[in-house]
GROMACS .gro file of C-alpha atoms in nm:
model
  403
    1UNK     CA    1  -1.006   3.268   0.629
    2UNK     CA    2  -1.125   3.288   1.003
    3UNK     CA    3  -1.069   3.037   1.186
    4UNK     CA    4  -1.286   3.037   1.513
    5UNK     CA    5  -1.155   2.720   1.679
    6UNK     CA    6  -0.820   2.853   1.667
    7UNK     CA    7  -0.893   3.177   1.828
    8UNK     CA    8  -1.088   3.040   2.078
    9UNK     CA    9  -0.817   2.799   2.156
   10UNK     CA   10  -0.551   3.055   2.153
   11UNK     CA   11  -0.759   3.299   2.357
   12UNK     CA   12  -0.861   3.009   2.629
   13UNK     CA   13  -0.458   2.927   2.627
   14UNK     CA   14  -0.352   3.301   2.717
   15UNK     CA   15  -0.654   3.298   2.996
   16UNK     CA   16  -0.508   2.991   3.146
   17UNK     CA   17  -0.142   3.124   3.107
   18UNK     CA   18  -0.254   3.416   3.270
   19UNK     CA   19  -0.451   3.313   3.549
   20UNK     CA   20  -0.155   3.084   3.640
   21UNK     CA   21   0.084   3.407   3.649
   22UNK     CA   22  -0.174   3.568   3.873
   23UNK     CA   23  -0.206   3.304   4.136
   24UNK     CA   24   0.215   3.241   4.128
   25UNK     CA   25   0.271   3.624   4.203
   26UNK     CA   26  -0.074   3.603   4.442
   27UNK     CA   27   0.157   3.307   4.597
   28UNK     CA   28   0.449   3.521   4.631
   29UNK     CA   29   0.275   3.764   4.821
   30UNK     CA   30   0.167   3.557   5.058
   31UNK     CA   31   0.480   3.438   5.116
   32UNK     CA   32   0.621   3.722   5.175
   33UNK     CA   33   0.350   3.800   5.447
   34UNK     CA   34   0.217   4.114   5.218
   35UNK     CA   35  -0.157   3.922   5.200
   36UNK     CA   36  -0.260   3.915   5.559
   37UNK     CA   37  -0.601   3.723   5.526
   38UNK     CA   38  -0.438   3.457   5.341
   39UNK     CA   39  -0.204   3.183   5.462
   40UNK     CA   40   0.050   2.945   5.265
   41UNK     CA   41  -0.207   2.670   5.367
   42UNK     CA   42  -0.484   2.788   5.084
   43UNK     CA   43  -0.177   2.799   4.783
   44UNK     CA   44  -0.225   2.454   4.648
   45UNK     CA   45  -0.597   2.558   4.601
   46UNK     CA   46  -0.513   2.878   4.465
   47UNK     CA   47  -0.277   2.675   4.203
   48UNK     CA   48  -0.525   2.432   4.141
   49UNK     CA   49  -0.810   2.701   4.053
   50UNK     CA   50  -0.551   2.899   3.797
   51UNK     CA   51  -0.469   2.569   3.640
   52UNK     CA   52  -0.809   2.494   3.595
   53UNK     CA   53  -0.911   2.749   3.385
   54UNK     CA   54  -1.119   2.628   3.094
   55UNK     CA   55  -1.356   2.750   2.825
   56UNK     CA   56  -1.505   2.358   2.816
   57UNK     CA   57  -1.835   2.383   3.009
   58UNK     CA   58  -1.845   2.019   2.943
   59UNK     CA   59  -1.782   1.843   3.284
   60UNK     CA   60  -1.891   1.521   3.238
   61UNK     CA   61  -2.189   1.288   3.154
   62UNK     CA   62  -2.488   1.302   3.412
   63UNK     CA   63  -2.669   1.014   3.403
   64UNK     CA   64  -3.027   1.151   3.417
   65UNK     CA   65  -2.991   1.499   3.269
   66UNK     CA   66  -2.791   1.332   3.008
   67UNK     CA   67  -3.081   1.089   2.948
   68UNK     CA   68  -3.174   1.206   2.591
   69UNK     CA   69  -2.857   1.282   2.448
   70UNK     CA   70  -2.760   0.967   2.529
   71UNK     CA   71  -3.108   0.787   2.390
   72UNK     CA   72  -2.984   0.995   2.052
   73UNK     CA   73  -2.610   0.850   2.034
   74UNK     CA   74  -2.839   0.464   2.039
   75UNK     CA   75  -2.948   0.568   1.738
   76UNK     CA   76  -2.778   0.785   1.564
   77UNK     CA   77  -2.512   0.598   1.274
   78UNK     CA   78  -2.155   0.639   1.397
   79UNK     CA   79  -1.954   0.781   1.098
   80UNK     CA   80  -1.705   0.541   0.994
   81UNK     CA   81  -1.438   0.553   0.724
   82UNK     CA   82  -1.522   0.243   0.487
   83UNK     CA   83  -1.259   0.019   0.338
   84UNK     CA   84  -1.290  -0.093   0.003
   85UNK     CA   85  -1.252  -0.457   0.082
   86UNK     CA   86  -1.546  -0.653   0.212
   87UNK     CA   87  -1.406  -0.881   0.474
   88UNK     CA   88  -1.262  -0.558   0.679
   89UNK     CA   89  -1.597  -0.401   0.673
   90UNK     CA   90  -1.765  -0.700   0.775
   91UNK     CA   91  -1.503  -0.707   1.121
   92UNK     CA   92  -1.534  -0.344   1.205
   93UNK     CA   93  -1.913  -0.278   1.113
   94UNK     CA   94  -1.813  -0.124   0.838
   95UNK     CA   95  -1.541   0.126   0.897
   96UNK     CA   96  -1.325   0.241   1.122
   97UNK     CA   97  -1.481   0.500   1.356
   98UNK     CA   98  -1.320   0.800   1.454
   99UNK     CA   99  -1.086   0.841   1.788
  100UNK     CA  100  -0.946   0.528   1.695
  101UNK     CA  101  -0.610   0.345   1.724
  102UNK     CA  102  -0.604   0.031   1.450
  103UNK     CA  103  -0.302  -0.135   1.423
  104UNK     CA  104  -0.138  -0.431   1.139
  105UNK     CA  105   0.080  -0.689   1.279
  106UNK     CA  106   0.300  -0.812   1.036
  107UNK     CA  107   0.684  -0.979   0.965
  108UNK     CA  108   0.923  -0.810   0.812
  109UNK     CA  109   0.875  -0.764   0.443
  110UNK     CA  110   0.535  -0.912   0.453
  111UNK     CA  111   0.315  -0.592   0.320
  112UNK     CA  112   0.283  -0.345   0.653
  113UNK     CA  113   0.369  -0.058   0.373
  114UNK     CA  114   0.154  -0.166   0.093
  115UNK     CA  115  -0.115  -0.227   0.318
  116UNK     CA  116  -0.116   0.119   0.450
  117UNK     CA  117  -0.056   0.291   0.137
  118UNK     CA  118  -0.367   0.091  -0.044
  119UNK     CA  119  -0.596   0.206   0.242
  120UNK     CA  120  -0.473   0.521   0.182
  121UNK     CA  121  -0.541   0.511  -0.160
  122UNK     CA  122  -0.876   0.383  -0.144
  123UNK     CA  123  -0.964   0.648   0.102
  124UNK     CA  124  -0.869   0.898  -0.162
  125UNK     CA  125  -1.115   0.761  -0.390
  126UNK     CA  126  -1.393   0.783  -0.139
  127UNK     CA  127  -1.275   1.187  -0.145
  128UNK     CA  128  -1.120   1.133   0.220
  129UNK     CA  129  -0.858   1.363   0.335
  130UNK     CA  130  -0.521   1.151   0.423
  131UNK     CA  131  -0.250   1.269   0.586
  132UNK     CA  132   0.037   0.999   0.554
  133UNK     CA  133   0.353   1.042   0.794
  134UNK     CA  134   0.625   0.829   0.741
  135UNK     CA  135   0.973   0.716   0.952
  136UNK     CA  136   1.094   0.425   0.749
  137UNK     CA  137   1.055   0.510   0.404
  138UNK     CA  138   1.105   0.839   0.165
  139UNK     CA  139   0.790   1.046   0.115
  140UNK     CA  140   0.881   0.970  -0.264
  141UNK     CA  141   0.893   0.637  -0.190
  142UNK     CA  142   0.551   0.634  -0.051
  143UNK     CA  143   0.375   0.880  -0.370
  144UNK     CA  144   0.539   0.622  -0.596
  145UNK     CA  145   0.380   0.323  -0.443
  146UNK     CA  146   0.007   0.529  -0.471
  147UNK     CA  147   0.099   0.625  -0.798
  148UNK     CA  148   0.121   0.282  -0.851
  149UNK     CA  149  -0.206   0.165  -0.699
  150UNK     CA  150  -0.381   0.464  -0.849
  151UNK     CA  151  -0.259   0.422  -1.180
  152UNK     CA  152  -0.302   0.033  -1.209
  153UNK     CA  153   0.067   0.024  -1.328
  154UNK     CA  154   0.346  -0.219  -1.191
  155UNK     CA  155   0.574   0.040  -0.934
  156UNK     CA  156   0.857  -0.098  -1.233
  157UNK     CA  157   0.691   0.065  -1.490
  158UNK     CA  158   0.695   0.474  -1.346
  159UNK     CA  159   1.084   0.497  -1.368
  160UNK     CA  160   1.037   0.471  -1.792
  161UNK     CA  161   0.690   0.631  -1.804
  162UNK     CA  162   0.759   0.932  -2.028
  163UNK     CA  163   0.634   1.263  -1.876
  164UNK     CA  164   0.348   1.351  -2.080
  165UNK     CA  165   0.185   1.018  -1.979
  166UNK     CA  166   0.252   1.038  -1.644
  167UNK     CA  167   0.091   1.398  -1.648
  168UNK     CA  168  -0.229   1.280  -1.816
  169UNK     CA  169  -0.274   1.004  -1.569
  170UNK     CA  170  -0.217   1.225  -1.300
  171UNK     CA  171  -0.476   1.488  -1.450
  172UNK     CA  172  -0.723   1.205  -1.501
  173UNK     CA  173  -0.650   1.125  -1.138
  174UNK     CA  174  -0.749   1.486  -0.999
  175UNK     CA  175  -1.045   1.515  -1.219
  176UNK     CA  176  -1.188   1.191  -1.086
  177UNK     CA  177  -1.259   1.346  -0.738
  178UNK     CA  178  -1.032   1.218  -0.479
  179UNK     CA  179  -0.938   1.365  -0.135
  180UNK     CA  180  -0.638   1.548  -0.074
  181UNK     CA  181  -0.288   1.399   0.013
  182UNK     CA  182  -0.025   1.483   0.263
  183UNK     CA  183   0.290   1.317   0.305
  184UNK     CA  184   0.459   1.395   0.568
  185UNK     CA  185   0.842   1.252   0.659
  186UNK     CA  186   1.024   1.224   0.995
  187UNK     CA  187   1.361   1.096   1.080
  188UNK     CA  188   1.360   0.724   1.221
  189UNK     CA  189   1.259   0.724   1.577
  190UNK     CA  190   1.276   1.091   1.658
  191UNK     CA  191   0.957   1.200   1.592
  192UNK     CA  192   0.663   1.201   1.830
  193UNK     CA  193   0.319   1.340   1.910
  194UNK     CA  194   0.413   1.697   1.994
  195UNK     CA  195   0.584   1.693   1.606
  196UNK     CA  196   0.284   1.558   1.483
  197UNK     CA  197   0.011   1.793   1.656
  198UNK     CA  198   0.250   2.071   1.557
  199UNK     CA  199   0.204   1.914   1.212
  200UNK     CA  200  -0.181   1.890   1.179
  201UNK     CA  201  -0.218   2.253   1.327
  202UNK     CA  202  -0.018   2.410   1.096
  203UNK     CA  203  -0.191   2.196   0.848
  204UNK     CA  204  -0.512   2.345   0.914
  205UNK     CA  205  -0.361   2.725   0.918
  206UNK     CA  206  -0.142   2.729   0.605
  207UNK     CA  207  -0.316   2.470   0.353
  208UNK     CA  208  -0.679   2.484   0.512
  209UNK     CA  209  -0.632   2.105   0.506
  210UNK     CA  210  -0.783   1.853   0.786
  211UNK     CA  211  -0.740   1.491   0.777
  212UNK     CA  212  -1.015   1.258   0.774
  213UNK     CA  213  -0.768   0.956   0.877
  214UNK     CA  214  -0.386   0.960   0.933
  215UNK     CA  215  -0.125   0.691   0.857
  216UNK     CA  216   0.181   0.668   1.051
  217UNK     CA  217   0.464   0.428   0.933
  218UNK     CA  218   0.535   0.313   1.186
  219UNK     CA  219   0.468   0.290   1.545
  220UNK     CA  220   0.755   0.098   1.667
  221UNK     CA  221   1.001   0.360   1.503
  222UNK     CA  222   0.831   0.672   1.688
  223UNK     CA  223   0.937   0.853   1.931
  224UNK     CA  224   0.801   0.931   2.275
  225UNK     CA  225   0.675   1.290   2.336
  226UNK     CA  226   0.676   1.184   2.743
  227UNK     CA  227   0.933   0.948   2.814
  228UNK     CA  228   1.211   1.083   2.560
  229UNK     CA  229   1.433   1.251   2.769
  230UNK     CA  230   1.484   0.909   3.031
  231UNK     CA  231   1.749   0.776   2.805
  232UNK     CA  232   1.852   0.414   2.893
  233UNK     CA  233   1.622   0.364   3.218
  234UNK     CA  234   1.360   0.301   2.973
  235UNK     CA  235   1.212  -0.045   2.944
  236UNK     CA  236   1.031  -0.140   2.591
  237UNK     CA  237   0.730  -0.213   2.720
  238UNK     CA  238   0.685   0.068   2.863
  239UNK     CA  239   0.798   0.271   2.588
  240UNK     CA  240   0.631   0.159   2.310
  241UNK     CA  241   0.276   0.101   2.519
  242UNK     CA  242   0.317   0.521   2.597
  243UNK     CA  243   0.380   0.555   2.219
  244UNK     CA  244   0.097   0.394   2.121
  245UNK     CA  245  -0.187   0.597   2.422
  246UNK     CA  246  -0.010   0.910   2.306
  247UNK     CA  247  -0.121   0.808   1.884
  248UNK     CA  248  -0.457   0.709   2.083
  249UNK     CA  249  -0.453   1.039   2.227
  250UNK     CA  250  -0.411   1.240   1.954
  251UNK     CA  251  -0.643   1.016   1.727
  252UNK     CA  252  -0.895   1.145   1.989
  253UNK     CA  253  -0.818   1.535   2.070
  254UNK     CA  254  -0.845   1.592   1.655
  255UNK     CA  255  -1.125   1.315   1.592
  256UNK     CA  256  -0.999   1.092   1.373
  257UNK     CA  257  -0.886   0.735   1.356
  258UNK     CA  258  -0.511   0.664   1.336
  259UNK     CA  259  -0.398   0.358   1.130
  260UNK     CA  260  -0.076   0.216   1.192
  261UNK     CA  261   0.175  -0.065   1.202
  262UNK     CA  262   0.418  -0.294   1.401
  263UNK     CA  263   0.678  -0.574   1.375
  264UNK     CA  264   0.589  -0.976   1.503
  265UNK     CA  265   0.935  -1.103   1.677
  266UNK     CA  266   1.135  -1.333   1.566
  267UNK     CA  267   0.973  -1.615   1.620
  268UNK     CA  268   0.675  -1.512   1.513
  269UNK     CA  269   0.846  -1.416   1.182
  270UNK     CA  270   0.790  -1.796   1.048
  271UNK     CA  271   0.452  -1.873   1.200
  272UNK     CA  272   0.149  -1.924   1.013
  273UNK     CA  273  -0.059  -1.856   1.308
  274UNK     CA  274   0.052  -1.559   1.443
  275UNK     CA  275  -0.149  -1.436   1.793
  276UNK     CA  276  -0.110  -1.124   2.036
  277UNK     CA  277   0.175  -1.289   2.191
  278UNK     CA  278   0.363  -1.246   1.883
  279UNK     CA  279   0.412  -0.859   1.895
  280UNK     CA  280   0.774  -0.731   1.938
  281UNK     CA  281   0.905  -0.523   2.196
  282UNK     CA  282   0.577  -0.431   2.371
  283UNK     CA  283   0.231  -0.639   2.494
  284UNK     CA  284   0.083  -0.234   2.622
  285UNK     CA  285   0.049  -0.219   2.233
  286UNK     CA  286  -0.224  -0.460   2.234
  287UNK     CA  287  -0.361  -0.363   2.542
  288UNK     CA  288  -0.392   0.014   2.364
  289UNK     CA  289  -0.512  -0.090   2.009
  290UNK     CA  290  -0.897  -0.084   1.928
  291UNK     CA  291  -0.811  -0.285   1.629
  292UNK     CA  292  -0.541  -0.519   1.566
  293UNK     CA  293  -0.518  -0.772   1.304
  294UNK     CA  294  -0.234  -0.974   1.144
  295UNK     CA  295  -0.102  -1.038   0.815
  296UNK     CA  296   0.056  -1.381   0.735
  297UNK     CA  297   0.235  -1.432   0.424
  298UNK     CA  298   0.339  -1.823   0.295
  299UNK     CA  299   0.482  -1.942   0.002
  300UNK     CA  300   0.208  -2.138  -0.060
  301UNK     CA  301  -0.048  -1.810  -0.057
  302UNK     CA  302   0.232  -1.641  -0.238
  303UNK     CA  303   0.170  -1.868  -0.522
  304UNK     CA  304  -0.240  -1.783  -0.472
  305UNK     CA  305  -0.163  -1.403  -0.520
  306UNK     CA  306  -0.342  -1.392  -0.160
  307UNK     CA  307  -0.272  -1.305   0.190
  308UNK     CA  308  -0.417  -1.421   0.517
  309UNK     CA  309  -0.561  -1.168   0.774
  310UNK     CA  310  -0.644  -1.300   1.120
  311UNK     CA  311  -0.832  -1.097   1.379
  312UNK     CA  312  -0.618  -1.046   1.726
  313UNK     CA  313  -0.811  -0.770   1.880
  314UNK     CA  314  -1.131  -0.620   1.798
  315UNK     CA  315  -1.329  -0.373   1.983
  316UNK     CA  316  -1.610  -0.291   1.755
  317UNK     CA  317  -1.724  -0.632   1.658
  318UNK     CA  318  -1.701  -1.011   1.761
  319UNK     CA  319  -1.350  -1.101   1.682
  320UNK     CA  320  -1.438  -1.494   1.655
  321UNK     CA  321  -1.653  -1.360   1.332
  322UNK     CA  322  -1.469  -1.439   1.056
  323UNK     CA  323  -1.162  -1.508   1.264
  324UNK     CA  324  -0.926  -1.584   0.953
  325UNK     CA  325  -0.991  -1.471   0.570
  326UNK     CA  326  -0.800  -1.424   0.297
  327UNK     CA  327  -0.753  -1.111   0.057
  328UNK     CA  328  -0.569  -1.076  -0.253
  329UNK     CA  329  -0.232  -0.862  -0.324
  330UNK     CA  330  -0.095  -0.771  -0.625
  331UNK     CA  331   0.239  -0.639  -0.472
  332UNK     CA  332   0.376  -0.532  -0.847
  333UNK     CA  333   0.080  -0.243  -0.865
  334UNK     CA  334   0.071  -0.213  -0.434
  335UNK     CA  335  -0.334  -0.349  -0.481
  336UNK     CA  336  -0.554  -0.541  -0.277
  337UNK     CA  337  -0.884  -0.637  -0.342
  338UNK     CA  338  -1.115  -0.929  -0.227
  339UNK     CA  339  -1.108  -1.299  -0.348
  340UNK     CA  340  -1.400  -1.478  -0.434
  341UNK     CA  341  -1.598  -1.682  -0.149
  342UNK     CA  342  -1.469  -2.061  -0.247
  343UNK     CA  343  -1.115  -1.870  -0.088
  344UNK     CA  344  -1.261  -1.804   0.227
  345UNK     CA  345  -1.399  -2.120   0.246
  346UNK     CA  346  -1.094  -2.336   0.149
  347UNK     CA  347  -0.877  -2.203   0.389
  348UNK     CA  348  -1.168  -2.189   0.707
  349UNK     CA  349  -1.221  -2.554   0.619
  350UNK     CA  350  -0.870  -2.705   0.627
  351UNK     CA  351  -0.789  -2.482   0.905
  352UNK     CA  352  -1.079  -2.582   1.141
  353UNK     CA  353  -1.047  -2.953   1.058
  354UNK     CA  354  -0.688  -3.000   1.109
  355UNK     CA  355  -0.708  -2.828   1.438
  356UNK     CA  356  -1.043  -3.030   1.560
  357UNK     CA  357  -0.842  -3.333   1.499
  358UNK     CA  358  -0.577  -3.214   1.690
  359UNK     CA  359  -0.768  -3.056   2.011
  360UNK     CA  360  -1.025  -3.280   2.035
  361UNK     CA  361  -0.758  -3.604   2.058
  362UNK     CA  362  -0.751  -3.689   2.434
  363UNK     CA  363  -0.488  -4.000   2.309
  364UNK     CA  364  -0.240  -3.975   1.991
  365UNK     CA  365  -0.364  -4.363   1.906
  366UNK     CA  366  -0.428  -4.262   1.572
  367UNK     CA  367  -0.102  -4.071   1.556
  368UNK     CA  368   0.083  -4.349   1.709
  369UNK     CA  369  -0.009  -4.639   1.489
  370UNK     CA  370   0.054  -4.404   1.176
  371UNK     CA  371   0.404  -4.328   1.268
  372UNK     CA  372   0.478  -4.696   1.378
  373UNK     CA  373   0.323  -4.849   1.086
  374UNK     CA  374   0.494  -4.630   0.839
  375UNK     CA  375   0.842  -4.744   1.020
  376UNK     CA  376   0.738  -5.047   0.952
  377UNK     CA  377   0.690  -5.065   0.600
  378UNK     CA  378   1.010  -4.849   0.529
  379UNK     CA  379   1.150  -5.157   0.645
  380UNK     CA  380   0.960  -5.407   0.478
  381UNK     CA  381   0.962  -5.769   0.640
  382UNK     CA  382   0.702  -6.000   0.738
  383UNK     CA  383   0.464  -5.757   0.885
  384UNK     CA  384   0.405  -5.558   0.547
  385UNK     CA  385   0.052  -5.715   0.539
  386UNK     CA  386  -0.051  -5.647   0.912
  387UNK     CA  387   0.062  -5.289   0.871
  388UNK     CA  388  -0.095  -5.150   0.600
  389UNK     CA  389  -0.419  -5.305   0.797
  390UNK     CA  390  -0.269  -5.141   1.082
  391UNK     CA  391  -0.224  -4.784   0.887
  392UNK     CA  392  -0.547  -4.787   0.779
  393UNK     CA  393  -0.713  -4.817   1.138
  394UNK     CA  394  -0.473  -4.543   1.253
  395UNK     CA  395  -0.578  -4.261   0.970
  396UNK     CA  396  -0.969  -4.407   1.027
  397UNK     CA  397  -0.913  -4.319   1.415
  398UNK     CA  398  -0.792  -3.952   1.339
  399UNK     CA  399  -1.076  -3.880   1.091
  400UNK     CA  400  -1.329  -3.958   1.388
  401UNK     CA  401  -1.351  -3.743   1.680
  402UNK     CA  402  -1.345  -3.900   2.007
  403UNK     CA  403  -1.607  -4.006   2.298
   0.00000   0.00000   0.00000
């Protein structure tokens, strides 16, 4: 198979290489007094026009000649990789667009993994191409948790699945049309964007295979391809924000959207409401990510067989639309899937209410009374009468919002 692109961007590599060579030893000269029309004061442009070197005629948008291509990208669809569950294509238009850097902000053990590996599964049905890298777990680790999701079988279940079975339902899988699957594993925290690059192009050469979308699990547990050789003098800020514009990067020089993950700290391990501030090690992440979004696990949606999502960042739609909403998980067969609408509503309703009646108090009277008047009748005494009067004024006070 001929590949063009590669050619040409192997040819326009040994032009640039060249031309640099040329205008070093053009440099030398010059130096050494051999180029008499030329002094060491016109170097840094002869440098500067060697390293310039392109095939890209592409200089930039011109904002009259440009006029019509630009009237055409109005209204022309953007391609977009659909989920499979409603509320997430409701919050991103209905995809995710390539060039794209989407991250899930989750505590430990909460579902970063399954969520990742679902996507990924549902973007196989869709026939999607999905290249999967991981740092944390085995790449068996992450096939059996597809398998799972693919098969509709509790992950349990494939260690005693006898091999005949398991090749039928992976037959029936193949036959049913799906995109190809890469998985890809890297030692914890020493592989970055240069490994990765290396990864896709050779990819593309050996297996004639290009991701439509890539996983990478995770971001915190990369590496950096610019800062790595600093050592200590690195903060994590700074770190972790030039891991994540390097996975931007590259989401953008092979046109594709990047999905990834990172850790909440540790306080924001027990909160049910987590927000932006929330994100270990690094606030650049944030600042990076087109997407970000959180998932909040309680014991109380554990019992539900739900979890809640809450919108943190959004770049392709409102991000107050549909701020919170819960999907379900089934984490035995690594599933999620949508809930029906009396979920959403539930949890919107009890949410919004308790936190009206909390931002909109300008004095805790209500509160007050409550918490005296139920001191009050711990103790018994006299008084017993007045306050339940007085308990019932202070929970009628809450209820109404104030002038």
């Amino acid at each position: 198979v001929l590949h063009t692109e590669y050619l040409i961007n192997e040819t326009e590599k040994w032009c640039k290489d060249r031309s640099v060579y040329l205008a070093i030893m053009e440099s030398i000269n010059i130096i050494d007094g051999k180029d008499k029309d030329k002094g060491e004061g016109s170097i840094p442009e002869i440098l500067t026009k060697a390293l310039g070197t392109s095939f890209d005629q592409n200089i930039g948008h011109d904002y009259i000649d440009n006029s019509d291509g630009r009237f055409e990208f109005y209204n022309s669809e953007e391609f977009r990789i659909p989920w499979d569950l409603d509320y997430f294509n409701k919050i991103t238009k209905g995809g995710l667009p390539n060039k794209t850097l989407n991250i899930a902000l989750a505590g430990t053990g909460v579902g970063k993994s399954l969520f990742m590996c679902h996507a990924a599964a549902a973007n196989l049905q869709i026939q999607k191409n999905v290249l999967y890298i991981t740092m944390e777990m085995a790449e068996e680790r992450i096939a059996e948790r597809i398998d799972a999701n693919l098969m509709d079988l509790p992950i349990q279940q494939l260690e005693t699945l006898p091999k005949n079975v398991f090749n039928t339902k992976i037959e029936k899988i193949a036959q049913s049309s799906i995109g190809k699957l890469i998985i890809k594993e890297y030692p914890t925290g020493a592989a970055h964007t240069g490994h990765f690059r290396a990864l896709l192009n050779e990819l593309k050469l050996k297996k004639n295979f290009k991701p439509d979308i890539i996983y990478i699990d995770y971001l915190n547990i990369c590496a950096s391809s610019r800062m790595r050789g600093l050592g200590g003098s690195i903060n994590t800020y700074s770190y972790v924000k030039a891991i994540a514009e390097e996975l931007r990067g590259l989401a953008v020089e092979f046109n594709v959207p990047i999905v990834s993950a990172t850790q909440t700290t540790r306080s924001g391990f027990g909160n049910t409401d987590i927000g932006l501030e929330d994100t270990s090690e690094s606030f650049g992440l944030p600042a990076t990510a087109d997407l970000m979004f959180a998932l909040i696990s309680t014991e109380e949606l554990d019992d539900l067989g739900q979890i809640l999502v809450k919108q943190l960042k959004n770049r392709y739609n409102d991000p107050t639309k549909y701020k919170r909403f819960v999907i379900g998980i089934d984490r035995s067969r690594m599933k999620l899937y949508d809930v029906e609408e009396s979920a959403q509503t539930d949890i919107v309703a009890v949410k919004d209410w308790i936190m009206d009646r909390f931002y909109e108090r300008t004095s805790w009277d209500g509160v007050t009374i409550i918490v005296v008047c139920g001191s009050i009748l711990l103790f018994g005494g006299i008084a017993k009468l007045l306050a339940w009067a007085g308990l019932a004024y202070g929970i009628y006070t809450l209820s109404k919002t104030e002038d």
